[in-house]
Coordinates of C-alpha atoms in Angstrom, one line a residue:
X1480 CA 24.2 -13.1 -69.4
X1481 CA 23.5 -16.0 -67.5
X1482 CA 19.4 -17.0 -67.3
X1483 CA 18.3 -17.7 -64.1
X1484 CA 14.7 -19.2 -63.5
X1485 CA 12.0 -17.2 -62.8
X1486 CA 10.6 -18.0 -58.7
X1487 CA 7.9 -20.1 -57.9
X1488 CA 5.6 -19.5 -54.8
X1489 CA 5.1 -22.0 -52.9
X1490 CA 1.6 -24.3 -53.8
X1491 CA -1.5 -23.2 -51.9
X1492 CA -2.5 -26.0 -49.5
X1493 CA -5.8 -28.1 -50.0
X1494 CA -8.1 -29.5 -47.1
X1495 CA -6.1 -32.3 -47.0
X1496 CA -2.7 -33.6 -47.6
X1497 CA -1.5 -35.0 -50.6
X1498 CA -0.3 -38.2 -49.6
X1499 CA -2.3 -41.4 -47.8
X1500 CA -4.2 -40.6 -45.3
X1501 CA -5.0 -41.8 -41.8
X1502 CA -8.3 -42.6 -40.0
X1503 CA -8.1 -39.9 -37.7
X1504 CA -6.8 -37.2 -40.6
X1505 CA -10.4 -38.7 -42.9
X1506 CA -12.6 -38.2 -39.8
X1507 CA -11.0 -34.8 -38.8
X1508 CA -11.3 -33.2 -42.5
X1509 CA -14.5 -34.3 -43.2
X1510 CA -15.7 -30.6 -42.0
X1511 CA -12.8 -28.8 -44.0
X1512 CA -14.9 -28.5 -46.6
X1513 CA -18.0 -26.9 -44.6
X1514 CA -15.0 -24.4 -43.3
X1515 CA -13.8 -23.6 -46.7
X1516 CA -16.8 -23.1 -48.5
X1517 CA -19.8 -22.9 -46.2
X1518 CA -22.1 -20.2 -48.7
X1519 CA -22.2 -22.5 -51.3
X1520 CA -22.0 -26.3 -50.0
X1521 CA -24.0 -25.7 -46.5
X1522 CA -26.5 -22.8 -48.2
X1523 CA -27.4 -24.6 -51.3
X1524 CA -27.2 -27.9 -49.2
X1525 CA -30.2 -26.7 -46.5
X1526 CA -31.8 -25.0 -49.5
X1527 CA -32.7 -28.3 -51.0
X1528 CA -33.2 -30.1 -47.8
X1529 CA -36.2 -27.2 -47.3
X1530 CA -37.7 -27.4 -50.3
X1531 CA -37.6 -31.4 -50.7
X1532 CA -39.1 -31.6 -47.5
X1533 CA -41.7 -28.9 -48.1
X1534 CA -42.2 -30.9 -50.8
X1535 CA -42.9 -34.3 -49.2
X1536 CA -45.4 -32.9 -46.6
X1537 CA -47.4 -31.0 -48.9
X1538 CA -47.7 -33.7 -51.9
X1539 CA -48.1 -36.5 -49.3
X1540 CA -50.9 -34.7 -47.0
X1541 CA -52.4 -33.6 -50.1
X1542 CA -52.7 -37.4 -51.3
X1543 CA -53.7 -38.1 -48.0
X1544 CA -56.5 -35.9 -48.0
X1545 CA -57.9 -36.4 -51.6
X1546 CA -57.7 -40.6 -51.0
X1547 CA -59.6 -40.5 -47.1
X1548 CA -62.7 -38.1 -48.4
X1549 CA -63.5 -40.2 -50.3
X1550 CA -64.7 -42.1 -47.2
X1551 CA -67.2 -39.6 -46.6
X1552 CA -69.8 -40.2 -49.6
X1553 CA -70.3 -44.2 -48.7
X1554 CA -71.3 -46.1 -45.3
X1555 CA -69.5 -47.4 -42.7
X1556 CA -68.9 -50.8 -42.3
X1557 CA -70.1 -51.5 -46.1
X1558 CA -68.4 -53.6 -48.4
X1559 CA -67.6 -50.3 -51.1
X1560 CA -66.2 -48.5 -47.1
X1561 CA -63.9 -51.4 -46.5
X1562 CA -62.8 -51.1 -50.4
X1563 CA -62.0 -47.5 -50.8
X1564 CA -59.8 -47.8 -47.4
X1565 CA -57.7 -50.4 -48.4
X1566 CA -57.3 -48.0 -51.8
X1567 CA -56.6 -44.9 -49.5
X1568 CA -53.7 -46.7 -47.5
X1569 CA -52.2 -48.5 -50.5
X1570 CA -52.3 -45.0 -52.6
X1571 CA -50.4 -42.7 -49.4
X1572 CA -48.1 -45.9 -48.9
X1573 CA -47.0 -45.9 -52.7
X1574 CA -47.3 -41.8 -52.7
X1575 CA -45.2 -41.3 -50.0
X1576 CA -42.5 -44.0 -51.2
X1577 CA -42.2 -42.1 -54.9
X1578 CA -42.1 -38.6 -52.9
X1579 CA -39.4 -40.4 -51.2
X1580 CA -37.8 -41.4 -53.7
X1581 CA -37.9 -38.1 -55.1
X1582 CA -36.4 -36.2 -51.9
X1583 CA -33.8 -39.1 -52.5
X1584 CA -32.7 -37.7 -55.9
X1585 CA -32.6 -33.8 -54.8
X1586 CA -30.3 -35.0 -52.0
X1587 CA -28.2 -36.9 -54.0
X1588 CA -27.7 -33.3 -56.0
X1589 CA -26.8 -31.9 -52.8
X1590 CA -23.8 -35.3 -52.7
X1591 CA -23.0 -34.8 -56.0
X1592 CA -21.9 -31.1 -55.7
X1593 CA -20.4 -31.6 -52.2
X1594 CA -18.1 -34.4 -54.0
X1595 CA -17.3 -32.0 -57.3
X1596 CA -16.4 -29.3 -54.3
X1597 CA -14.1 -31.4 -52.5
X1598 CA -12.4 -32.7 -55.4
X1599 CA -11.2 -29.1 -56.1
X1600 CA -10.8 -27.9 -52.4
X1601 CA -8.1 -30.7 -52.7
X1602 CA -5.7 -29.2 -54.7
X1603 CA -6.5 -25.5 -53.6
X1604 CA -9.6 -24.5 -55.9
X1605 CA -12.2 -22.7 -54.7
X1606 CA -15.7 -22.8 -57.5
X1607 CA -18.7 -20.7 -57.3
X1608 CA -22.1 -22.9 -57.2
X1609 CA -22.9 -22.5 -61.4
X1610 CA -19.3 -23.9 -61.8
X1611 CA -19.9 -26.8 -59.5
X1612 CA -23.5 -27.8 -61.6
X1613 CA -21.5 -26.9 -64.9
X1614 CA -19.3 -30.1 -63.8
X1615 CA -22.0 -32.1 -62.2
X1616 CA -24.4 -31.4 -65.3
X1617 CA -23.3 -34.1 -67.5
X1618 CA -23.2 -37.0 -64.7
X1619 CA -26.3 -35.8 -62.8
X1620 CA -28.8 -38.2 -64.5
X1621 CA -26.6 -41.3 -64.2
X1622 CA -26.3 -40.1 -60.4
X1623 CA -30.2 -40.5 -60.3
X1624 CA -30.3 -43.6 -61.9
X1625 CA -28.0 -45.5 -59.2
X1626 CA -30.4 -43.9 -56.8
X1627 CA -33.3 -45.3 -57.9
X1628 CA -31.8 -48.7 -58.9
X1629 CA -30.6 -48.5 -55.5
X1630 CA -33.9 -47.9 -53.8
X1631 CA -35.5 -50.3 -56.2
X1632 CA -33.5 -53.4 -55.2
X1633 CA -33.6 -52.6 -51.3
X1634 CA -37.9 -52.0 -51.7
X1635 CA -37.7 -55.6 -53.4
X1636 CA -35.6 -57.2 -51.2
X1637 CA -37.3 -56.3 -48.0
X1638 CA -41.2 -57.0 -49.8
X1639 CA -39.7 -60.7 -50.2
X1640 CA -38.1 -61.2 -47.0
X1641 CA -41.3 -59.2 -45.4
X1642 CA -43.4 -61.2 -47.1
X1643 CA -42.3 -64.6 -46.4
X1644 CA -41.9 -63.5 -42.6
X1645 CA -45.5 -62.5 -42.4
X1646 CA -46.6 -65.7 -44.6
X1647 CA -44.8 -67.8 -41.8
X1648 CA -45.9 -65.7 -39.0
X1649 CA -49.7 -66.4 -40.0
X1650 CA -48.6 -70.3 -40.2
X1651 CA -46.6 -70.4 -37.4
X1652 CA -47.2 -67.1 -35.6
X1653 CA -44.2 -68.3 -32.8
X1654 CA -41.9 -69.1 -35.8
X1655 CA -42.7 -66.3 -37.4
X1656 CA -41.3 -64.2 -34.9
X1657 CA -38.2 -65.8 -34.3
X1658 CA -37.7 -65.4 -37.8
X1659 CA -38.7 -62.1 -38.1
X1660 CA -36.0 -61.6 -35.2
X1661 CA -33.5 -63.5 -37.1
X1662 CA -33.9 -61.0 -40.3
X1663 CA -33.8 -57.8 -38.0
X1664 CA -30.6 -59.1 -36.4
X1665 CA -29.1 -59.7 -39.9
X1666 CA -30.0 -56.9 -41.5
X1667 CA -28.3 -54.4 -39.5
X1668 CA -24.8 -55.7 -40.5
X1669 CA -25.7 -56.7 -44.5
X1670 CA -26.6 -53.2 -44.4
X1671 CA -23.6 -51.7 -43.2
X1672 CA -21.3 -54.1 -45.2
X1673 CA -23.5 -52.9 -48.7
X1674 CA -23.6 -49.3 -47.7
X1675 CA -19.8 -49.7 -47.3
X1676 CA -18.9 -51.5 -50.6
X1677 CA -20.9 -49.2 -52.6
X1678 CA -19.7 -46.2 -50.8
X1679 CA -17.5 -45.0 -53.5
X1680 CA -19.5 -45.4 -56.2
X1681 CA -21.1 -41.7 -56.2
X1682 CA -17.7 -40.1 -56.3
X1683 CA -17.0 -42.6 -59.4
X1684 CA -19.5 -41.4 -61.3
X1685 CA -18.6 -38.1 -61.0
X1686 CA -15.0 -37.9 -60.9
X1687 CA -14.2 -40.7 -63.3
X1688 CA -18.0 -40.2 -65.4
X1689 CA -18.4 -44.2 -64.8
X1690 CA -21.1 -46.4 -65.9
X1691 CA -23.8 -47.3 -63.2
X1692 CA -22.3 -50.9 -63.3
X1693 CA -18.7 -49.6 -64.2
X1694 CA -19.1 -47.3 -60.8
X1695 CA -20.4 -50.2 -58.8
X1696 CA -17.3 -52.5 -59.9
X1697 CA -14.7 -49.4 -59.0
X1698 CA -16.1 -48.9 -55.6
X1699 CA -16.0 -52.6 -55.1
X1700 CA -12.4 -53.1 -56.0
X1701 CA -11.5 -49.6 -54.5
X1702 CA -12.3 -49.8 -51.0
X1703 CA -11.0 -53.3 -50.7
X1704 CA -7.7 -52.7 -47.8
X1705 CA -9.9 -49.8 -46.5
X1706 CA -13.1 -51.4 -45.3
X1707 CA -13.1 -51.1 -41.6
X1708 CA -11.7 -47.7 -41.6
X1709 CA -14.2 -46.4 -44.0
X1710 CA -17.2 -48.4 -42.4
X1711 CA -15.7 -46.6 -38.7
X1712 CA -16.1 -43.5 -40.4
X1713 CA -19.7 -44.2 -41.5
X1714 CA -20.6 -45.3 -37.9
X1715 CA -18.8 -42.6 -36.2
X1716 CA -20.6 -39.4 -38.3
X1717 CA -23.9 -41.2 -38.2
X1718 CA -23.6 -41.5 -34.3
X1719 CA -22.5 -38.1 -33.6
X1720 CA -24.9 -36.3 -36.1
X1721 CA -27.6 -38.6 -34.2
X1722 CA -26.5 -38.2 -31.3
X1723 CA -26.8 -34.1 -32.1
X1724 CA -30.1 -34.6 -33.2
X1725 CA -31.5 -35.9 -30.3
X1726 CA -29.5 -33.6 -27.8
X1727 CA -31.7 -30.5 -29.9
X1728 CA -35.1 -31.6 -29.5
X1729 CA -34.6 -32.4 -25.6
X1730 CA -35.1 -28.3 -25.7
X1731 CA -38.1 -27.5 -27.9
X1732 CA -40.1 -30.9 -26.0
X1733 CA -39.3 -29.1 -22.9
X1734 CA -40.0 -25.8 -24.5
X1735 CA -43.2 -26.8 -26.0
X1736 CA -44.8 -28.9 -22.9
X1737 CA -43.7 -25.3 -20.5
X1738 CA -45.7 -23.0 -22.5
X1739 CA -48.8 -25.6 -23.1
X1740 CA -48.7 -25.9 -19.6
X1741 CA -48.9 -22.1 -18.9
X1742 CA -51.0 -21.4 -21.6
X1743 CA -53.2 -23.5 -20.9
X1744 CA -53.1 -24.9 -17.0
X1745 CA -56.8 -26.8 -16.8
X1746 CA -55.7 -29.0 -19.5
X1747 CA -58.3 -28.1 -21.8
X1748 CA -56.9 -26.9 -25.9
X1749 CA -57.4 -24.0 -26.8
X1750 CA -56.1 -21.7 -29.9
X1751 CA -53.6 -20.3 -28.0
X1752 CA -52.2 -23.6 -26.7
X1753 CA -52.8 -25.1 -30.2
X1754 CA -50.3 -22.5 -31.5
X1755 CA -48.1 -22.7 -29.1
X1756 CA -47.5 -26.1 -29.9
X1757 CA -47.3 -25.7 -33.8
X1758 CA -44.7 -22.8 -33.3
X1759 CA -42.6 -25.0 -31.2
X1760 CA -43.1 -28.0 -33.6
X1761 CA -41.6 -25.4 -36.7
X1762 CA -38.6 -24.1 -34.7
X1763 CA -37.7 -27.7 -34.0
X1764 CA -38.2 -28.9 -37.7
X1765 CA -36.2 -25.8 -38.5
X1766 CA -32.9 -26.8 -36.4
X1767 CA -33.7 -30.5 -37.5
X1768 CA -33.1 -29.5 -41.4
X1769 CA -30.2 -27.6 -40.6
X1770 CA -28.2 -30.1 -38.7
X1771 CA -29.4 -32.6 -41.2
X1772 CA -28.2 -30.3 -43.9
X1773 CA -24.7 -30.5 -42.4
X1774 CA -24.4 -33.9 -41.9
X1775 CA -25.3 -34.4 -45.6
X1776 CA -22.0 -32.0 -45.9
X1777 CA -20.2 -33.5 -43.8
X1778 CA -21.4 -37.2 -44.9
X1779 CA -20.6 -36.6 -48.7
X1780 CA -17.3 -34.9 -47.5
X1781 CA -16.3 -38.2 -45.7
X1782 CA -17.2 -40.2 -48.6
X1783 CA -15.2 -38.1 -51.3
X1784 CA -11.8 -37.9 -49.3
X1785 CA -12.1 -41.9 -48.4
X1786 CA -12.2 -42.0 -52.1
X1787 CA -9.5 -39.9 -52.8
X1788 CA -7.3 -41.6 -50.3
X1789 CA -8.1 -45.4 -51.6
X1790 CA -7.1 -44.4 -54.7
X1791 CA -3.8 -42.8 -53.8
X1792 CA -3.3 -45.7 -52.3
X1793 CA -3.8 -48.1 -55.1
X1794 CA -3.2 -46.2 -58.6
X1795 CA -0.4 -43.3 -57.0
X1796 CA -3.5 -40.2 -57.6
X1797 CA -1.4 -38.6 -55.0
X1798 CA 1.5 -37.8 -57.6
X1799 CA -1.4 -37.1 -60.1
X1800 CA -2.3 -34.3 -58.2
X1801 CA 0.6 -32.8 -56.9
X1802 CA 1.9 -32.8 -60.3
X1803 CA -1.4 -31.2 -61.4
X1804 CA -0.6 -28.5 -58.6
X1805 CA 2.7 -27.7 -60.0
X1806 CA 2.1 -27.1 -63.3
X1807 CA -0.9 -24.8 -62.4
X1808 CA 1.0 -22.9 -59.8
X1809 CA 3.6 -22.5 -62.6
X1810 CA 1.2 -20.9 -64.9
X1811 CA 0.3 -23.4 -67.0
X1812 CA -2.9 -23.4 -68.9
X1813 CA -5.0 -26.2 -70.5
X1814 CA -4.3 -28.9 -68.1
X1815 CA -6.1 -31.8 -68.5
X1816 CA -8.2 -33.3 -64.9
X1817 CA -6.1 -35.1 -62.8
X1818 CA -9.3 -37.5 -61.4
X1819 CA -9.3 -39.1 -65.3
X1820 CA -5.4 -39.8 -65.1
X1821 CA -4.6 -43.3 -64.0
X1822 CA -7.7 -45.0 -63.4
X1823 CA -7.1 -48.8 -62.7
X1824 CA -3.6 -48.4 -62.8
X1825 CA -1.4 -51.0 -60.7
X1826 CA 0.9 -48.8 -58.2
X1827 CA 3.2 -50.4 -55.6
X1828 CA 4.4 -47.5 -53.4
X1829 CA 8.0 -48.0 -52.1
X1830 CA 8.7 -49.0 -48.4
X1831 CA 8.6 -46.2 -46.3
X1832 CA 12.8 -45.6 -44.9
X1833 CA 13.9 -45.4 -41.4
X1834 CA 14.6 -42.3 -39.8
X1835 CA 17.9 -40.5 -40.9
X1836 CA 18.5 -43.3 -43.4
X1837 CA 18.4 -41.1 -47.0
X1838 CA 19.4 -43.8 -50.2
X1839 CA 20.0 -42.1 -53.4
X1840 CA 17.7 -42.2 -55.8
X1841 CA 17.5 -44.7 -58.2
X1842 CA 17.1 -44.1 -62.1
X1843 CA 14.9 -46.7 -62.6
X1844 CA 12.5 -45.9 -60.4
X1845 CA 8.8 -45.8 -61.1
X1846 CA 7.4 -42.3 -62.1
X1847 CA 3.3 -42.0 -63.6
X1848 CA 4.1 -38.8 -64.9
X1849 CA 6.6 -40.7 -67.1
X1850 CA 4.6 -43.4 -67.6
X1851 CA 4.8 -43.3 -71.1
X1852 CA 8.5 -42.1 -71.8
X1853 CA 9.4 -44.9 -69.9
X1854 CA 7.0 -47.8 -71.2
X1855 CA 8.0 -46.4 -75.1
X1856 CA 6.8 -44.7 -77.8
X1857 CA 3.6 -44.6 -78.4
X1858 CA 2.1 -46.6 -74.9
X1859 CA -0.7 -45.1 -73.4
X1860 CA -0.3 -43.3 -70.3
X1861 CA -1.1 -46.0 -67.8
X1862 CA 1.4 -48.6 -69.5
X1863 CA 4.1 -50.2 -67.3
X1864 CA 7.7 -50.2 -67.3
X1865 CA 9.1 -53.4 -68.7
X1866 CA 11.5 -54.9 -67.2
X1867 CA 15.3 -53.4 -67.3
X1868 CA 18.2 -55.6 -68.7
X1869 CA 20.7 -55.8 -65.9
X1870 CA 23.5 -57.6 -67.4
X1871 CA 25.6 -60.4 -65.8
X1872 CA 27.8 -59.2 -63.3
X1873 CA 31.7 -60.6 -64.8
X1874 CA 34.1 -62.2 -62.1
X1875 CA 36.7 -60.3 -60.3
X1876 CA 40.3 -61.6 -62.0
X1877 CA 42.3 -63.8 -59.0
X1878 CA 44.9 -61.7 -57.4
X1879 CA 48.1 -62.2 -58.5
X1880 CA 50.9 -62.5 -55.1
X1881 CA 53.3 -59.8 -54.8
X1882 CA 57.0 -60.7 -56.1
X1883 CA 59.4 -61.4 -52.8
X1884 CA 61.2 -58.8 -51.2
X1885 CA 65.1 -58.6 -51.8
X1886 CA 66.9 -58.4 -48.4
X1887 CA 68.9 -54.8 -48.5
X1888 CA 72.2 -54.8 -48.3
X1889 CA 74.4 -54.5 -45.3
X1890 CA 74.7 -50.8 -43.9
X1891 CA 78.6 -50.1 -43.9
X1892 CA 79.9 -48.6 -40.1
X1893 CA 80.9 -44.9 -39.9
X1894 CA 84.6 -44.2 -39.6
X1895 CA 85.9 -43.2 -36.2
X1896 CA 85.3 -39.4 -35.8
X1897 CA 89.4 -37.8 -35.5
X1898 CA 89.6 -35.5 -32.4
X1899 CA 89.6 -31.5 -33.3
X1900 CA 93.3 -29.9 -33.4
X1901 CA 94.7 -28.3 -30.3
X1902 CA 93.9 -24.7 -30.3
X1903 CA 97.1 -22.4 -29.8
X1904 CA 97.1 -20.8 -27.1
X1905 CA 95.4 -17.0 -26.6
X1906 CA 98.4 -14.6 -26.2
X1907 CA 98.7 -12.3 -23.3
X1908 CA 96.9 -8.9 -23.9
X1909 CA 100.3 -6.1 -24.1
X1910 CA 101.1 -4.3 -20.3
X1911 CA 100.3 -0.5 -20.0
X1912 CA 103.6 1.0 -21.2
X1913 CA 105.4 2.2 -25.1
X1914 CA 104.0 0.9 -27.5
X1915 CA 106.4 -1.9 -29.5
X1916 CA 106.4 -4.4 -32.2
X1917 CA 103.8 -6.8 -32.6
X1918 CA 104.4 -10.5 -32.0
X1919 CA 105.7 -12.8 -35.1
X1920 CA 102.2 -14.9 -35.9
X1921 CA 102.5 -18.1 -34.8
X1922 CA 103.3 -21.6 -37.1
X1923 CA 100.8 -23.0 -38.7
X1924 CA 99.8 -26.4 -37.2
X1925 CA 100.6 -29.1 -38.7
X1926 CA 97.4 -31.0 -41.0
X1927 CA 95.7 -33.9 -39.7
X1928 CA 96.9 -37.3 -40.4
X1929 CA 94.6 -38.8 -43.8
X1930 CA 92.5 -41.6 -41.8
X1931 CA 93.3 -45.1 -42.9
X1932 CA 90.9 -46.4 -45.6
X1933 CA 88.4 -49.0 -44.5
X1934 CA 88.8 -52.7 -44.9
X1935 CA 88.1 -54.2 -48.3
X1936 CA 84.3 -55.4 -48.7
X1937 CA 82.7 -57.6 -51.1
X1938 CA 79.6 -54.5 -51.5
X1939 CA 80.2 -51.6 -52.8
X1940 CA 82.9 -48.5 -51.7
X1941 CA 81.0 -46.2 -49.1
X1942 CA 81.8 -42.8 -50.3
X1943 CA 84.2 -40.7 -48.5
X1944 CA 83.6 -38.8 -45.5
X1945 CA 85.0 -34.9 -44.9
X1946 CA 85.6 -33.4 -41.8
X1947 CA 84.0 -30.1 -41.9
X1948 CA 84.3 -27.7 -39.2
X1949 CA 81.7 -26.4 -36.9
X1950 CA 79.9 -22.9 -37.5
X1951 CA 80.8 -23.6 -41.7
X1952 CA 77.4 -23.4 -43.1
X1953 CA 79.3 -24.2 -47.0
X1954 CA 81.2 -27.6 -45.8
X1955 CA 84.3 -25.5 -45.6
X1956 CA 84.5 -23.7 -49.0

């Protein structure tokens, strides 16, 4: 019997194709994810957009209010009223910046998981919320770390530059504002040029669990070739989700200035005006977490696929993954993750062919899968091919001339064809009358004369010639 394999469905699709992708294709799929999985990425994602902040109002006003009563139980205009101001403000302002920082590090959860999501949507997969932390777990605190660092060096840079502005400005209070001018103009494209060359390094340290400084070096050398296409990607989300948020509260100021107006027409508060206002004020708050808890989505699913394309671009992760796909749609278990394969590998990807044009496939050609069969025994997976042998193509031999015709010899004339006998002549069917003898049968006629031979020749004897007779099919035998 004759073993045939067993069929293969076809592999599920993923949010996005497996090959390199285009600008439009990034932009487009950045809310495949928010489709796919909306329970877990956009429930837990306006979850922790509540509670962080719930979190910053509360602690802040709370700060707030312990730091200003303190006001209270000394004179104004004193030296000890001037004092405990100064105090109060410095206290919110560095309160507020470490609540900040705080809310900074419970969204960057929110990124982390959306990235660990989109990774697996990818290549079909589909986790629950525990699964998602059980894979963000161990890189969760380095995650934090380039936060903060993060935050740290921008709060340094602009006390400096802030500082010298205002140091100038008291000098030279005209200078000081044309500088101050200078550094606003600047700042807006230094930032966008940062935020884009350290877009990536998130997703490195959760897909590749990077280094801080290892993460910051990959998403340097990464998006290089795909700057302006991820930086129109950042500007294009960030104007729409903007552009959303400001469309929304149009509505509840509208809202909330109608029903002061009605409740109160004079112009004079009241309790009923009062909460008017604050219920207004909460239903817009509400719509402003939720669209802001999307455009983290949305955001962090942006920033993982332009990941995932730059490095199918630059280390083949394309053929990683549909390889990966394969194999698991074939029923293979214990496969290894398909983000750790390849990392900093050098991959030139063949020039795309013209339409209809179909060369045949070489055997030396480049496959990552093979990596190691191909670079030898014992070389890691990433190794490269070394260079074939092609031996030194040998000379065609000179072509020898053909050998000269001989001329063929003369074609000898047919004899003269000899004119048929005379037939006898048809006797005379018998008259009505008796019957009599029948007629003697006639002579034969005489044979044909032998025709002459031909002339003597120097070639050789054409062979003789034989009159045969018309209608005998055997040449007269």
């Amino acid at each position: 019997m004759t073993a045939y394999p067993a069929w293969t469905p076809a592999s599920r699709p993923g949010i996005i194709p497996l090959h390199p992708l285009s600008f439009g294709t990034i932009l487009g799929r950045s809310f495949a994810a928010l489709r796919q999985n909306p329970r877990v990425l956009l429930g837990f994602a306006l979850v922790v957009q509540t509670a962080a902040y719930l979190l910053v109002i509360v602690a802040a006003g709370t700060i707030g209010i312990l730091a200003f009563t303190r006001l209270d139980t000394v004179a104004a205009g004193s030296e000890d009223f001037d004092q405990i101001m100064a105090g109060s403000i410095a206290l919110t302002i560095l309160a507020g910046f470490a609540l900040g920082l705080a809310a900074g590090a419970i969204g960057v959860i929110v990124q982390g998981v959306v990235v660990t999501e989109v990774a697996h949507a990818a290549v079909a997969e589909k986790l629950t919320l525990r699964a998602l932390w059980q894979q963000l777990k161990p890189s969760v605190w380095r995650l934090i770390g380039y936060t903060f660092l993060l935050a740290l060096v921008v709060a340094t840079a602009i006390a400096i530059v802030g500082g010298a502005v205002i140091a100038v400005g008291i000098a030279v209070p005209p200078l000081g504002i044309g500088l101050g001018l200078v550094v606003l103009l600047a700042a807006v494209p230094l930032t966008l040029w940062l935020s884009t060359k350290l877009l990536l390094a998130p997703a490195a340290i959760i897909l590749e669990r990077a280094t801080i400084r290892g993460a910051i070096a990959r998403s340097w050398m990464l998006i290089r070739g795909r700057f302006w296409p991820a930086l129109g990607i950042i500007v294009v989300l960030g104007l729409i989700f903007g552009t959303i948020a400001q469309v929304v509260s149009i509505p509840f100021a509208l809202l909330s200035s109608g029903l002061t107006t009605i409740i109160a027409p004079t112009g004079s508060p009241d309790v009923a005006a009062l909460t008017a206002t604050i219920v207004t004020l909460l239903l817009s708050q509400a719509v402003t977490l939720l669209i802001q808890a999307v455009a983290v989505v949305v955001q962090s699913t942006a920033t993982s696929i332009i990941y995932i394309d730059c490095r199918m671009r630059r280390e083949g992760l394309d053929l990683d993954l549909l390889a990966y796909v394969e194999k698991r749609d074939a029923g293979a278990t214990g496969l290894g993750d398909p983000y750790l394969q390849g990392i900093g590998r050098a991959f030139a990807r063949p020039m795309p062919v013209p339409p209809g044009y179909a060369p045949a496939p070489s055997p030396y050609a480049y496959d990552p899968r093979h990596a190691a069969s191909v670079a030898g025994p014992g070389a890691p997976a990433g190794a490269a091919r070394p260079p074939y042998p092609y031996p030194a193509q040998q000379p065609y031999p000179a072509q020898q001339p053909y050998p000269a015709q001989q001329p063929y010899p003369a074609q000898q004339p047919y004899p003269a064809q000899q004119p048929y006998p005379a037939q006898p002549p048809q006797a005379a069917p018998p008259a009505s009358g008796p019957p009599h003898a029948p007629a003697p049968p006639a002579a034969p006629a005489a044979p044909a004369a032998a025709p002459a031979p031909p002339p003597a020749t120097s070639g050789p004897a054409a062979p003789p010639t034989r009159w045969v007779a018309p209608g005998d099919d055997e040449g007269g035998t």
